[in-house]
Structures are given as C-alpha cells and as structure tokens.
Amino acid sequence: MQNPDIAFARDPELIDGECQRDRRGMPKVASGGFAATFRIHNGDRHWAVRCFHRTGGGDRHLLERYQQIGNFITAHPALDFLVPVTYLSNGIKVGDNDFPTVRMRWVNGVSLGVWLARWASGPAPVPQAVETVRAAIGAAVAALRRNGVAHGDLQHGNILVRPDSSIWLIDYDGMYLPAIADYGAIEEGHRNYQHPDRGTHYDDTLDRFAAESIDLSLSALARRPRLWEDYGGTGENLLFTATDFADPEQSRVFDELKSIGDLADRVQRFRDACRAGYSDIETALCGRPPTTLHGPRTVAFGRVVPGDQADELRALAGEVVTVFGTVVSTKMPMDGVALINLGIWQSGDFTIVGFDEVAGALHKSHGRDGRYGKWLPRLEGERVAVTGLVTLFQSKHARQATPQIILDDARFLQILDDARLDEYERDARRRFDPSPAPPQQPKACDTRIETHHRSAAPSARSAAGTARTASRAPLETEREANRNAQLDKRYRNRKPGTSQVPPPDPRLPAAPAPKPAAAQRPQVSPPPSPGPVAPPANNRPPPVPPQYRTIRIDPALPPPSSHQAPPPPVPPVYVPPQPAYQPPPSQPIYRTSPAYSPLPARPSASPRQNRRRDAFFLILLVAAVVGLALVILL
C-alpha cells in the first residue's frame, strides 16, 4: 500500500494514487472478515479499496459475483444506499502473488456502532436521532426485499450513518441475487446478528432475522439509552449476542427489553424466532406459533486470544480477533498517538493503538501530563479487552513485528471485571479443547452455552471499579524490578535494636505454609521464642538445646505399632568447645537467628605494638618516595 505504482500497476485509477496514512506514517486500515479496506486518493477522486487477504477467490466465484452485483447496483439507481463497485481478480500485487480487490468510491459516514457510542455518551441522548436512523435501515432492507435481494451480513460495521442520518450499506461479499443463487453462500454473517440455524442458507430472506435484531435494539435504546452502557459498547454488538440467540430463555437482555411496555409483544415474538427453526423465522416474527421449537444451541464463538501470545497474534494478521490481558505500560510518543501495551513493547508484544480523536479521548479519560510527556497511568494494571483487525507494525526498537489493533473509538476499550475476565479466559481455552461438554439434563441451559457476561449483575460496568481494586493482576516486568529494589532497600536500611526480618509486604503473595514433617521421630516441643540474647554469667557457651541432643527411648513406653517402622536413632551432635567471651558493654548484642553465637572479641594492641606498626609504615613510605625519585632520574 505504500507503493501504489507497483502494487496497483493493473488499476489505472489507483496506480498514481496515495494511501491515507496515520500519525506514524503507516497506511490506515479498516477491518473486514475477508478483506482489509484502505482509503486511496488520486487527485480529487477518493476510493475505498478492499483487498482480499484470503486465497480461494476462484472457488468462491468472486469475479462472477461482483460482476452481477455491480450490474445490479448500476441498474437500480433508486437504491441510493448502495455504492457501485469494480472487481479486479489481480487488483493488487504483493511480492510475487496477485490478490483480488474491490474498488468503490469513498463515502462519508461512521459505522453504526461508533455512531451509537457517540450518541449514548452525549449529555442528553436524543431518542429521535435513533428513530431516524432506525427508519432509514428499515426502508433499505424493505427495498432490497422488494427486488428479491438480500445484503447477507447486516451488522453495525456494514451500516454507515451519514451526517444527515441517512445510511450506506457496504461490504457485499455475502449479498444474495437471483443471478448468483447457484454459487451458494460464502459466509454466514456476523454471529451476534444471525439466527443460530442460518448455516449455509442462501435466499432473499437472509436479512429478516438480523434486521429485526437491529430494529428491536434501536427501538429499545431510544426508550432506555442506558442499555448501551449495560449491554452494548463492546464494538462487537448492539444489545444482543450469539449467546442470547442460542438460549433466549436465560438471557438477561431479553428479560429487560420485555419490561418495556410497548415492546413486550415484539420481544416475545423475537424470542420465539430464536427458538424456532430457520424456516419458521418469518412465522414467529408475525406472531404465529412456529412449527418447530428448539432448546439451547451451541454458540459459535469468535476467536479470543490472550494478549501475551504475541507469536499467535502475528500469525493472525488480517483476522478479526478479540484480545484481552493486563496493561503493562502506556505511552503517548506524539500528539494524536496513544499506545497501550499488554506486554514488553521492546520485544514486539501486543499493543492497542489509538489515533487522533481516539487518542485525545483516551488521554481525557485515563491520561496525565508528566515531566517527560503524556501517558495513561490510570490504565496501567487494568485488565482490558479489544476486538478488531490484527495488523503488524515494524518498530525500529523491536526485532519482530508488533501485532496491534487500532481502536475505532475509545469507548470500545473494555475494562474487565473478574467475571468478564474469567469468561474471556474460558473462551481462549476453547481453542485447545473444542469438543463440547455433554449436556446437563434437568437444566434448561446447555453447559455448552456461554454464560452471559452480565448475568452476575445488572450492570457489569457499575461494579468494575470495585472488582478491579479488589484483585489486580501482578505485572511481571517493570513493576517486578521496582518491587525488588524496594525490598533490597528495606533490607539494607535496618536500624539497630529492631527486628532483622522486615514485615511482610501486603502487595506480595503470602508465603506458603510449611509442610508438616513426616512422623519419623518422637515429637519434641519446640523451644520458646527467644528474646535478646544476654551473655552467659559463667562465660561458658550456652547449653545444647534439647532437640539436638541424643534422644533416649524410655523402655517403659509401649513399643511402636506393627505397621510403623521404629524411629531410627539420631546420632549425637558434636558441639565444639568455644572460647570464653565477654562482649564490650558499649555494644549490645542483637539476636539475628536461633543459630546465632557471638564471636570472640578482638584484643586491643599494646602501645609498643602501635609504635612498631607506625615505624613499619613510615619505612614503606620513605622507600616508595626514594624509588619514585630513582625512576624519574633514570
């Protein structure tokens, strides 16, 4: 993308273009399931170029599909929410390989998810604005249905809201047209918007379930804006998730939406549609009882990876992934750039990046201006999660490329409480054990169904601050070094007359309890805890403690049981004789351990010895001066 004259040599509209770049000089990229989208401008023309990073375009008949889609859009100008497209099977050259591209004109708008995040965070969300967008989406879906067409992947990322509250629909990979019906479906749509039984169905009813999910979510938000804070704001959904569709009877969001009086009937019909088979979706949404009803289903989980798995994340470049972990450090190296590191950035570990207004919002919420620049101290030590397209950045300070996700909005950075963190850890472990657990019989909810992360409390975010303060993951990098330095300083700065063992640090884990000794010897009561050691009155060494003497077995005691071996005899401990010791009165003795024994005092030198020592040093000094003079003269 940084060399369009080479990469787009076969596209006359892009060969002289220039890719839009971020503050670090790297091309800006938007996420997508099959492709990465870039913005390229050539003079006064601006293009959105989708580059398919997966192979197999011939098997999916992308050329034939997009030729028919382009012809349909051109033949129906009244469908002004669709953007004309041009497909090239060898649109971009990467090394020695060619990849297909789809080029369309750049349209102004923000994704529905970002638009709702901005709307909900306003001082007074206006319900009418949501109703206007909801009506525009409903009109677009109805117009496609009248023409026997379906978008195939309606979700927050594929709906752009224009400044006048009208919409664009983008990403036509899964679109259904009668002319391409024989090619079949190449995707199943976003899991948080699709019916559990969609599978490979491919007809003009693809949008019915997703459109109802979006319409019902927007209707509820217009009535209760706080629902966005409780159930949305993740960057992956509006209000519903795949878990809610798989087991609607145990879903909290269904229960809360049903409490909204004028939506109760629609919520119940949508709940019935989730339990119905795919062919009965229309029947259930119309209020008629469906012919087939299912119990809880297995949820199709997205890919969840811990932030410390940098090698795995590098291999997932170009994929949409959820990454979670503990923030180790933060940095704002320049204006408009915020870096949130989930590891050691010098080693190329995972980083969350925010640019421009996203960086400003992060600094406003979590940042501080310091002597050496800006950073985000209130995020350090927090457990966070983010979902987005994994890209690679080659820093001059790291040997390996750094995997990163660029935030579309600062509100999509999730601060995790304990329950949500445990949930992400379970999802990550499913990569290694994908086999489902056997169903539990009397329970209505299958154990294979993911527990909704908001089932523990009505608002998980309301308790997040307390949970984060109660248990915060230790940082094993810079903070460990600081902790060791503090401990070392504490040991060095001991004052006489105080205990030589420092009090335990509450930030460190408690020391494990000592294991009980094996019953091989008779039990001997430990000696009492000694205080300061005083010198013996008779200048003799202290007596040997009882536990170190030869143990004598009393013949009057009963013999050991048959199943226990008699205790082996303990050899006597030899205590060497020690010279008499009398400590000076001006230097008190402090006991440092039970095994402490004072050393003999060093006798003081006599005046005659002192004179001999002074004469010896004077002779050495004169010899050194004479030798130095001889060296200079010679």
PDB file of N, CA and C in Angstrom, residues 275-351:
ATOM      1  N   ARG A 275     -35.887 -19.492  19.084  1.00  0.00           N
ATOM      2  CA  ARG A 275     -36.086 -20.906  19.375  1.00  0.00           C
ATOM      3  C   ARG A 275     -36.623 -21.686  18.185  1.00  0.00           C
ATOM      4  N   ALA A 276     -37.188 -20.992  17.208  1.00  0.00           N
ATOM      5  CA  ALA A 276     -37.760 -21.670  16.041  1.00  0.00           C
ATOM      6  C   ALA A 276     -36.670 -22.084  15.067  1.00  0.00           C
ATOM      7  N   GLY A 277     -37.014 -22.968  14.151  1.00  0.00           N
ATOM      8  CA  GLY A 277     -36.101 -23.319  13.083  1.00  0.00           C
ATOM      9  C   GLY A 277     -35.957 -22.171  12.097  1.00  0.00           C
ATOM     10  N   TYR A 278     -34.942 -22.254  11.243  1.00  0.00           N
ATOM     11  CA  TYR A 278     -34.674 -21.138  10.336  1.00  0.00           C
ATOM     12  C   TYR A 278     -35.858 -20.871   9.408  1.00  0.00           C
ATOM     13  N   SER A 279     -36.532 -21.910   8.951  1.00  0.00           N
ATOM     14  CA  SER A 279     -37.648 -21.725   8.015  1.00  0.00           C
ATOM     15  C   SER A 279     -38.869 -21.111   8.695  1.00  0.00           C
ATOM     16  N   ASP A 280     -38.916 -21.108  10.030  1.00  0.00           N
ATOM     17  CA  ASP A 280     -40.067 -20.564  10.752  1.00  0.00           C
ATOM     18  C   ASP A 280     -39.802 -19.185  11.340  1.00  0.00           C
ATOM     19  N   ILE A 281     -38.703 -18.535  10.953  1.00  0.00           N
ATOM     20  CA  ILE A 281     -38.415 -17.198  11.490  1.00  0.00           C
ATOM     21  C   ILE A 281     -39.536 -16.235  11.136  1.00  0.00           C
ATOM     22  N   GLU A 282     -39.940 -16.229   9.883  1.00  0.00           N
ATOM     23  CA  GLU A 282     -40.989 -15.306   9.441  1.00  0.00           C
ATOM     24  C   GLU A 282     -42.288 -15.565  10.189  1.00  0.00           C
ATOM     25  N   THR A 283     -42.624 -16.839  10.391  1.00  0.00           N
ATOM     26  CA  THR A 283     -43.860 -17.195  11.094  1.00  0.00           C
ATOM     27  C   THR A 283     -43.847 -16.678  12.527  1.00  0.00           C
ATOM     28  N   ALA A 284     -42.721 -16.873  13.229  1.00  0.00           N
ATOM     29  CA  ALA A 284     -42.646 -16.434  14.619  1.00  0.00           C
ATOM     30  C   ALA A 284     -42.688 -14.915  14.729  1.00  0.00           C
ATOM     31  N   LEU A 285     -42.018 -14.216  13.826  1.00  0.00           N
ATOM     32  CA  LEU A 285     -41.999 -12.756  13.899  1.00  0.00           C
ATOM     33  C   LEU A 285     -43.366 -12.153  13.575  1.00  0.00           C
ATOM     34  N   CYS A 286     -44.183 -12.879  12.858  1.00  0.00           N
ATOM     35  CA  CYS A 286     -45.538 -12.400  12.570  1.00  0.00           C
ATOM     36  C   CYS A 286     -46.520 -12.709  13.691  1.00  0.00           C
ATOM     37  N   GLY A 287     -46.073 -13.390  14.721  1.00  0.00           N
ATOM     38  CA  GLY A 287     -46.931 -13.662  15.861  1.00  0.00           C
ATOM     39  C   GLY A 287     -47.627 -14.987  15.820  1.00  0.00           C
ATOM     40  N   ARG A 288     -47.372 -15.812  14.826  1.00  0.00           N
ATOM     41  CA  ARG A 288     -47.991 -17.137  14.754  1.00  0.00           C
ATOM     42  C   ARG A 288     -47.061 -18.173  15.385  1.00  0.00           C
ATOM     43  N   PRO A 289     -47.592 -19.198  16.001  1.00  0.00           N
ATOM     44  CA  PRO A 289     -46.732 -20.202  16.639  1.00  0.00           C
ATOM     45  C   PRO A 289     -45.926 -20.976  15.597  1.00  0.00           C
ATOM     46  N   PRO A 290     -44.621 -21.065  15.771  1.00  0.00           N
ATOM     47  CA  PRO A 290     -43.812 -21.817  14.802  1.00  0.00           C
ATOM     48  C   PRO A 290     -44.036 -23.317  14.954  1.00  0.00           C
ATOM     49  N   THR A 291     -43.783 -24.030  13.877  1.00  0.00           N
ATOM     50  CA  THR A 291     -43.981 -25.479  13.882  1.00  0.00           C
ATOM     51  C   THR A 291     -42.841 -26.215  14.566  1.00  0.00           C
ATOM     52  N   THR A 292     -41.662 -25.621  14.606  1.00  0.00           N
ATOM     53  CA  THR A 292     -40.513 -26.270  15.240  1.00  0.00           C
ATOM     54  C   THR A 292     -39.943 -25.355  16.314  1.00  0.00           C
ATOM     55  N   LEU A 293     -39.664 -25.934  17.477  1.00  0.00           N
ATOM     56  CA  LEU A 293     -39.047 -25.206  18.576  1.00  0.00           C
ATOM     57  C   LEU A 293     -37.844 -26.007  19.064  1.00  0.00           C
ATOM     58  N   HIS A 294     -36.737 -25.307  19.312  1.00  0.00           N
ATOM     59  CA  HIS A 294     -35.506 -25.958  19.737  1.00  0.00           C
ATOM     60  C   HIS A 294     -35.127 -25.476  21.131  1.00  0.00           C
ATOM     61  N   GLY A 295     -34.386 -26.316  21.816  1.00  0.00           N
ATOM     62  CA  GLY A 295     -33.810 -25.925  23.092  1.00  0.00           C
ATOM     63  C   GLY A 295     -32.527 -25.147  22.877  1.00  0.00           C
ATOM     64  N   PRO A 296     -31.729 -25.006  23.921  1.00  0.00           N
ATOM     65  CA  PRO A 296     -30.457 -24.265  23.793  1.00  0.00           C
ATOM     66  C   PRO A 296     -29.554 -24.888  22.742  1.00  0.00           C
ATOM     67  N   ARG A 297     -28.838 -24.034  22.015  1.00  0.00           N
ATOM     68  CA  ARG A 297     -27.944 -24.478  20.958  1.00  0.00           C
ATOM     69  C   ARG A 297     -26.502 -24.140  21.319  1.00  0.00           C
ATOM     70  N   THR A 298     -25.588 -24.723  20.597  1.00  0.00           N
ATOM     71  CA  THR A 298     -24.180 -24.423  20.777  1.00  0.00           C
ATOM     72  C   THR A 298     -23.854 -23.082  20.144  1.00  0.00           C
ATOM     73  N   VAL A 299     -23.094 -22.267  20.862  1.00  0.00           N
ATOM     74  CA  VAL A 299     -22.757 -20.926  20.397  1.00  0.00           C
ATOM     75  C   VAL A 299     -21.522 -20.972  19.511  1.00  0.00           C
ATOM     76  N   ALA A 300     -21.547 -20.235  18.425  1.00  0.00           N
ATOM     77  CA  ALA A 300     -20.369 -20.074  17.567  1.00  0.00           C
ATOM     78  C   ALA A 300     -19.532 -18.922  18.122  1.00  0.00           C
ATOM     79  N   PHE A 301     -18.434 -19.263  18.786  1.00  0.00           N
ATOM     80  CA  PHE A 301     -17.607 -18.244  19.419  1.00  0.00           C
ATOM     81  C   PHE A 301     -16.641 -17.623  18.420  1.00  0.00           C
ATOM     82  N   GLY A 302     -16.325 -16.355  18.651  1.00  0.00           N
ATOM     83  CA  GLY A 302     -15.266 -15.723  17.893  1.00  0.00           C
ATOM     84  C   GLY A 302     -13.912 -16.122  18.446  1.00  0.00           C
ATOM     85  N   ARG A 303     -12.868 -15.743  17.751  1.00  0.00           N
ATOM     86  CA  ARG A 303     -11.519 -16.094  18.181  1.00  0.00           C
ATOM     87  C   ARG A 303     -11.088 -15.147  19.292  1.00  0.00           C
ATOM     88  N   VAL A 304     -10.709 -15.721  20.435  1.00  0.00           N
ATOM     89  CA  VAL A 304     -10.275 -14.963  21.597  1.00  0.00           C
ATOM     90  C   VAL A 304      -8.855 -15.413  21.938  1.00  0.00           C
ATOM     91  N   VAL A 305      -7.930 -14.467  22.037  1.00  0.00           N
ATOM     92  CA  VAL A 305      -6.516 -14.781  22.248  1.00  0.00           C
ATOM     93  C   VAL A 305      -5.985 -13.918  23.389  1.00  0.00           C
ATOM     94  N   PRO A 306      -5.240 -14.493  24.341  1.00  0.00           N
ATOM     95  CA  PRO A 306      -4.607 -13.670  25.375  1.00  0.00           C
ATOM     96  C   PRO A 306      -3.571 -12.725  24.768  1.00  0.00           C
ATOM     97  N   GLY A 307      -3.423 -11.571  25.376  1.00  0.00           N
ATOM     98  CA  GLY A 307      -2.513 -10.559  24.837  1.00  0.00           C
ATOM     99  C   GLY A 307      -1.050 -10.930  24.923  1.00  0.00           C
ATOM    100  N   ASP A 308      -0.693 -11.917  25.773  1.00  0.00           N
ATOM    101  CA  ASP A 308       0.712 -12.294  25.870  1.00  0.00           C
ATOM    102  C   ASP A 308       1.130 -13.323  24.828  1.00  0.00           C
ATOM    103  N   GLN A 309       0.215 -13.737  23.946  1.00  0.00           N
ATOM    104  CA  GLN A 309       0.538 -14.699  22.890  1.00  0.00           C
ATOM    105  C   GLN A 309       0.896 -13.939  21.612  1.00  0.00           C
ATOM    106  N   ALA A 310       2.049 -13.267  21.633  1.00  0.00           N
ATOM    107  CA  ALA A 310       2.420 -12.400  20.509  1.00  0.00           C
ATOM    108  C   ALA A 310       2.650 -13.202  19.232  1.00  0.00           C
ATOM    109  N   ASP A 311       3.261 -14.384  19.335  1.00  0.00           N
ATOM    110  CA  ASP A 311       3.530 -15.183  18.135  1.00  0.00           C
ATOM    111  C   ASP A 311       2.235 -15.610  17.460  1.00  0.00           C
ATOM    112  N   GLU A 312       1.261 -16.024  18.242  1.00  0.00           N
ATOM    113  CA  GLU A 312      -0.025 -16.423  17.659  1.00  0.00           C
ATOM    114  C   GLU A 312      -0.731 -15.230  17.027  1.00  0.00           C
ATOM    115  N   LEU A 313      -0.657 -14.079  17.664  1.00  0.00           N
ATOM    116  CA  LEU A 313      -1.302 -12.895  17.105  1.00  0.00           C
ATOM    117  C   LEU A 313      -0.618 -12.456  15.813  1.00  0.00           C
ATOM    118  N   ARG A 314       0.691 -12.617  15.737  1.00  0.00           N
ATOM    119  CA  ARG A 314       1.373 -12.300  14.472  1.00  0.00           C
ATOM    120  C   ARG A 314       0.882 -13.202  13.350  1.00  0.00           C
ATOM    121  N   ALA A 315       0.625 -14.466  13.667  1.00  0.00           N
ATOM    122  CA  ALA A 315       0.121 -15.392  12.648  1.00  0.00           C
ATOM    123  C   ALA A 315      -1.314 -15.078  12.250  1.00  0.00           C
ATOM    124  N   LEU A 316      -2.054 -14.321  13.075  1.00  0.00           N
ATOM    125  CA  LEU A 316      -3.451 -13.980  12.795  1.00  0.00           C
ATOM    126  C   LEU A 316      -3.590 -12.605  12.152  1.00  0.00           C
ATOM    127  N   ALA A 317      -2.506 -12.055  11.638  1.00  0.00           N
ATOM    128  CA  ALA A 317      -2.586 -10.746  10.979  1.00  0.00           C
ATOM    129  C   ALA A 317      -3.604 -10.800   9.845  1.00  0.00           C
ATOM    130  N   GLY A 318      -4.491  -9.816   9.811  1.00  0.00           N
ATOM    131  CA  GLY A 318      -5.549  -9.792   8.807  1.00  0.00           C
ATOM    132  C   GLY A 318      -6.857 -10.394   9.279  1.00  0.00           C
ATOM    133  N   GLU A 319      -6.897 -10.944  10.499  1.00  0.00           N
ATOM    134  CA  GLU A 319      -8.108 -11.542  11.046  1.00  0.00           C
ATOM    135  C   GLU A 319      -8.704 -10.624  12.108  1.00  0.00           C
ATOM    136  N   VAL A 320     -10.020 -10.724  12.298  1.00  0.00           N
ATOM    137  CA  VAL A 320     -10.706 -10.005  13.366  1.00  0.00           C
ATOM    138  C   VAL A 320     -10.666 -10.878  14.613  1.00  0.00           C
ATOM    139  N   VAL A 321     -10.047 -10.385  15.669  1.00  0.00           N
ATOM    140  CA  VAL A 321      -9.762 -11.164  16.863  1.00  0.00           C
ATOM    141  C   VAL A 321     -10.114 -10.326  18.089  1.00  0.00           C
ATOM    142  N   THR A 322     -10.520 -11.000  19.159  1.00  0.00           N
ATOM    143  CA  THR A 322     -10.670 -10.366  20.469  1.00  0.00           C
ATOM    144  C   THR A 322      -9.439 -10.685  21.298  1.00  0.00           C
ATOM    145  N   VAL A 323      -8.762  -9.659  21.797  1.00  0.00           N
ATOM    146  CA  VAL A 323      -7.532  -9.808  22.578  1.00  0.00           C
ATOM    147  C   VAL A 323      -7.780  -9.222  23.965  1.00  0.00           C
ATOM    148  N   PHE A 324      -7.349  -9.948  24.990  1.00  0.00           N
ATOM    149  CA  PHE A 324      -7.530  -9.474  26.358  1.00  0.00           C
ATOM    150  C   PHE A 324      -6.228  -9.669  27.133  1.00  0.00           C
ATOM    151  N   GLY A 325      -6.070  -8.914  28.201  1.00  0.00           N
ATOM    152  CA  GLY A 325      -4.878  -9.034  29.028  1.00  0.00           C
ATOM    153  C   GLY A 325      -4.754  -7.851  29.970  1.00  0.00           C
ATOM    154  N   THR A 326      -3.601  -7.772  30.638  1.00  0.00           N
ATOM    155  CA  THR A 326      -3.324  -6.715  31.604  1.00  0.00           C
ATOM    156  C   THR A 326      -2.420  -5.661  30.979  1.00  0.00           C
ATOM    157  N   VAL A 327      -2.761  -4.404  31.165  1.00  0.00           N
ATOM    158  CA  VAL A 327      -1.965  -3.306  30.624  1.00  0.00           C
ATOM    159  C   VAL A 327      -0.674  -3.193  31.439  1.00  0.00           C
ATOM    160  N   VAL A 328       0.457  -3.369  30.771  1.00  0.00           N
ATOM    161  CA  VAL A 328       1.757  -3.290  31.427  1.00  0.00           C
ATOM    162  C   VAL A 328       2.279  -1.856  31.427  1.00  0.00           C
ATOM    163  N   SER A 329       2.145  -1.162  30.303  1.00  0.00           N
ATOM    164  CA  SER A 329       2.642   0.208  30.222  1.00  0.00           C
ATOM    165  C   SER A 329       1.858   0.953  29.155  1.00  0.00           C
ATOM    166  N   THR A 330       1.917   2.265  29.212  1.00  0.00           N
ATOM    167  CA  THR A 330       1.255   3.119  28.231  1.00  0.00           C
ATOM    168  C   THR A 330       2.211   4.231  27.818  1.00  0.00           C
ATOM    169  N   LYS A 331       1.921   4.814  26.667  1.00  0.00           N
ATOM    170  CA  LYS A 331       2.795   5.871  26.167  1.00  0.00           C
ATOM    171  C   LYS A 331       2.046   6.673  25.110  1.00  0.00           C
ATOM    172  N   MET A 332       2.328   7.964  25.074  1.00  0.00           N
ATOM    173  CA  MET A 332       1.842   8.835  24.001  1.00  0.00           C
ATOM    174  C   MET A 332       3.062   9.518  23.402  1.00  0.00           C
ATOM    175  N   PRO A 333       3.733   8.852  22.438  1.00  0.00           N
ATOM    176  CA  PRO A 333       5.009   9.366  21.939  1.00  0.00           C
ATOM    177  C   PRO A 333       4.887  10.658  21.155  1.00  0.00           C
ATOM    178  N   MET A 334       3.698  10.949  20.644  1.00  0.00           N
ATOM    179  CA  MET A 334       3.487  12.191  19.899  1.00  0.00           C
ATOM    180  C   MET A 334       2.016  12.549  19.994  1.00  0.00           C
ATOM    181  N   ASP A 335       1.684  13.771  19.598  1.00  0.00           N
ATOM    182  CA  ASP A 335       0.297  14.207  19.624  1.00  0.00           C
ATOM    183  C   ASP A 335      -0.525  13.356  18.662  1.00  0.00           C
ATOM    184  N   GLY A 336      -1.670  12.894  19.162  1.00  0.00           N
ATOM    185  CA  GLY A 336      -2.557  12.107  18.325  1.00  0.00           C
ATOM    186  C   GLY A 336      -2.216  10.641  18.259  1.00  0.00           C
ATOM    187  N   VAL A 337      -1.331  10.136  19.112  1.00  0.00           N
ATOM    188  CA  VAL A 337      -0.974   8.714  19.131  1.00  0.00           C
ATOM    189  C   VAL A 337      -0.971   8.247  20.581  1.00  0.00           C
ATOM    190  N   ALA A 338      -1.717   7.180  20.871  1.00  0.00           N
ATOM    191  CA  ALA A 338      -1.742   6.558  22.193  1.00  0.00           C
ATOM    192  C   ALA A 338      -1.437   5.079  22.033  1.00  0.00           C
ATOM    193  N   LEU A 339      -0.488   4.576  22.839  1.00  0.00           N
ATOM    194  CA  LEU A 339      -0.067   3.178  22.791  1.00  0.00           C
ATOM    195  C   LEU A 339      -0.360   2.538  24.140  1.00  0.00           C
ATOM    196  N   ILE A 340      -1.090   1.430  24.108  1.00  0.00           N
ATOM    197  CA  ILE A 340      -1.447   0.671  25.312  1.00  0.00           C
ATOM    198  C   ILE A 340      -0.837  -0.716  25.151  1.00  0.00           C
ATOM    199  N   ASN A 341       0.188  -1.009  25.926  1.00  0.00           N
ATOM    200  CA  ASN A 341       0.972  -2.235  25.753  1.00  0.00           C
ATOM    201  C   ASN A 341       0.494  -3.313  26.723  1.00  0.00           C
ATOM    202  N   LEU A 342       0.212  -4.505  26.184  1.00  0.00           N
ATOM    203  CA  LEU A 342      -0.137  -5.656  27.008  1.00  0.00           C
ATOM    204  C   LEU A 342       1.067  -6.562  27.210  1.00  0.00           C
ATOM    205  N   GLY A 343       2.245  -6.036  27.058  1.00  0.00           N
ATOM    206  CA  GLY A 343       3.476  -6.794  27.234  1.00  0.00           C
ATOM    207  C   GLY A 343       4.655  -5.846  27.149  1.00  0.00           C
ATOM    208  N   ILE A 344       5.825  -6.401  26.853  1.00  0.00           N
ATOM    209  CA  ILE A 344       7.040  -5.603  26.717  1.00  0.00           C
ATOM    210  C   ILE A 344       7.128  -5.135  25.269  1.00  0.00           C
ATOM    211  N   TRP A 345       6.970  -3.843  25.053  1.00  0.00           N
ATOM    212  CA  TRP A 345       6.908  -3.349  23.677  1.00  0.00           C
ATOM    213  C   TRP A 345       8.246  -3.509  22.977  1.00  0.00           C
ATOM    214  N   GLN A 346       9.362  -3.512  23.716  1.00  0.00           N
ATOM    215  CA  GLN A 346      10.666  -3.694  23.074  1.00  0.00           C
ATOM    216  C   GLN A 346      10.804  -5.096  22.491  1.00  0.00           C
ATOM    217  N   SER A 347      10.009  -6.044  22.976  1.00  0.00           N
ATOM    218  CA  SER A 347      10.058  -7.418  22.472  1.00  0.00           C
ATOM    219  C   SER A 347       9.029  -7.672  21.387  1.00  0.00           C
ATOM    220  N   GLY A 348       8.280  -6.659  20.977  1.00  0.00           N
ATOM    221  CA  GLY A 348       7.278  -6.842  19.928  1.00  0.00           C
ATOM    222  C   GLY A 348       5.994  -7.453  20.427  1.00  0.00           C
ATOM    223  N   ASP A 349       5.643  -7.242  21.720  1.00  0.00           N
ATOM    224  CA  ASP A 349       4.396  -7.780  22.250  1.00  0.00           C
ATOM    225  C   ASP A 349       3.208  -6.935  21.785  1.00  0.00           C
ATOM    226  N   PHE A 350       2.003  -7.448  22.040  1.00  0.00           N
ATOM    227  CA  PHE A 350       0.779  -6.860  21.508  1.00  0.00           C
ATOM    228  C   PHE A 350       0.546  -5.447  22.045  1.00  0.00           C
ATOM    229  N   THR A 351       0.022  -4.571  21.177  1.00  0.00           N
ATOM    230  CA  THR A 351      -0.228  -3.171  21.515  1.00  0.00           C
ATOM    231  C   THR A 351      -1.585  -2.745  20.972  1.00  0.00           C
TER     232      THR A 351
END
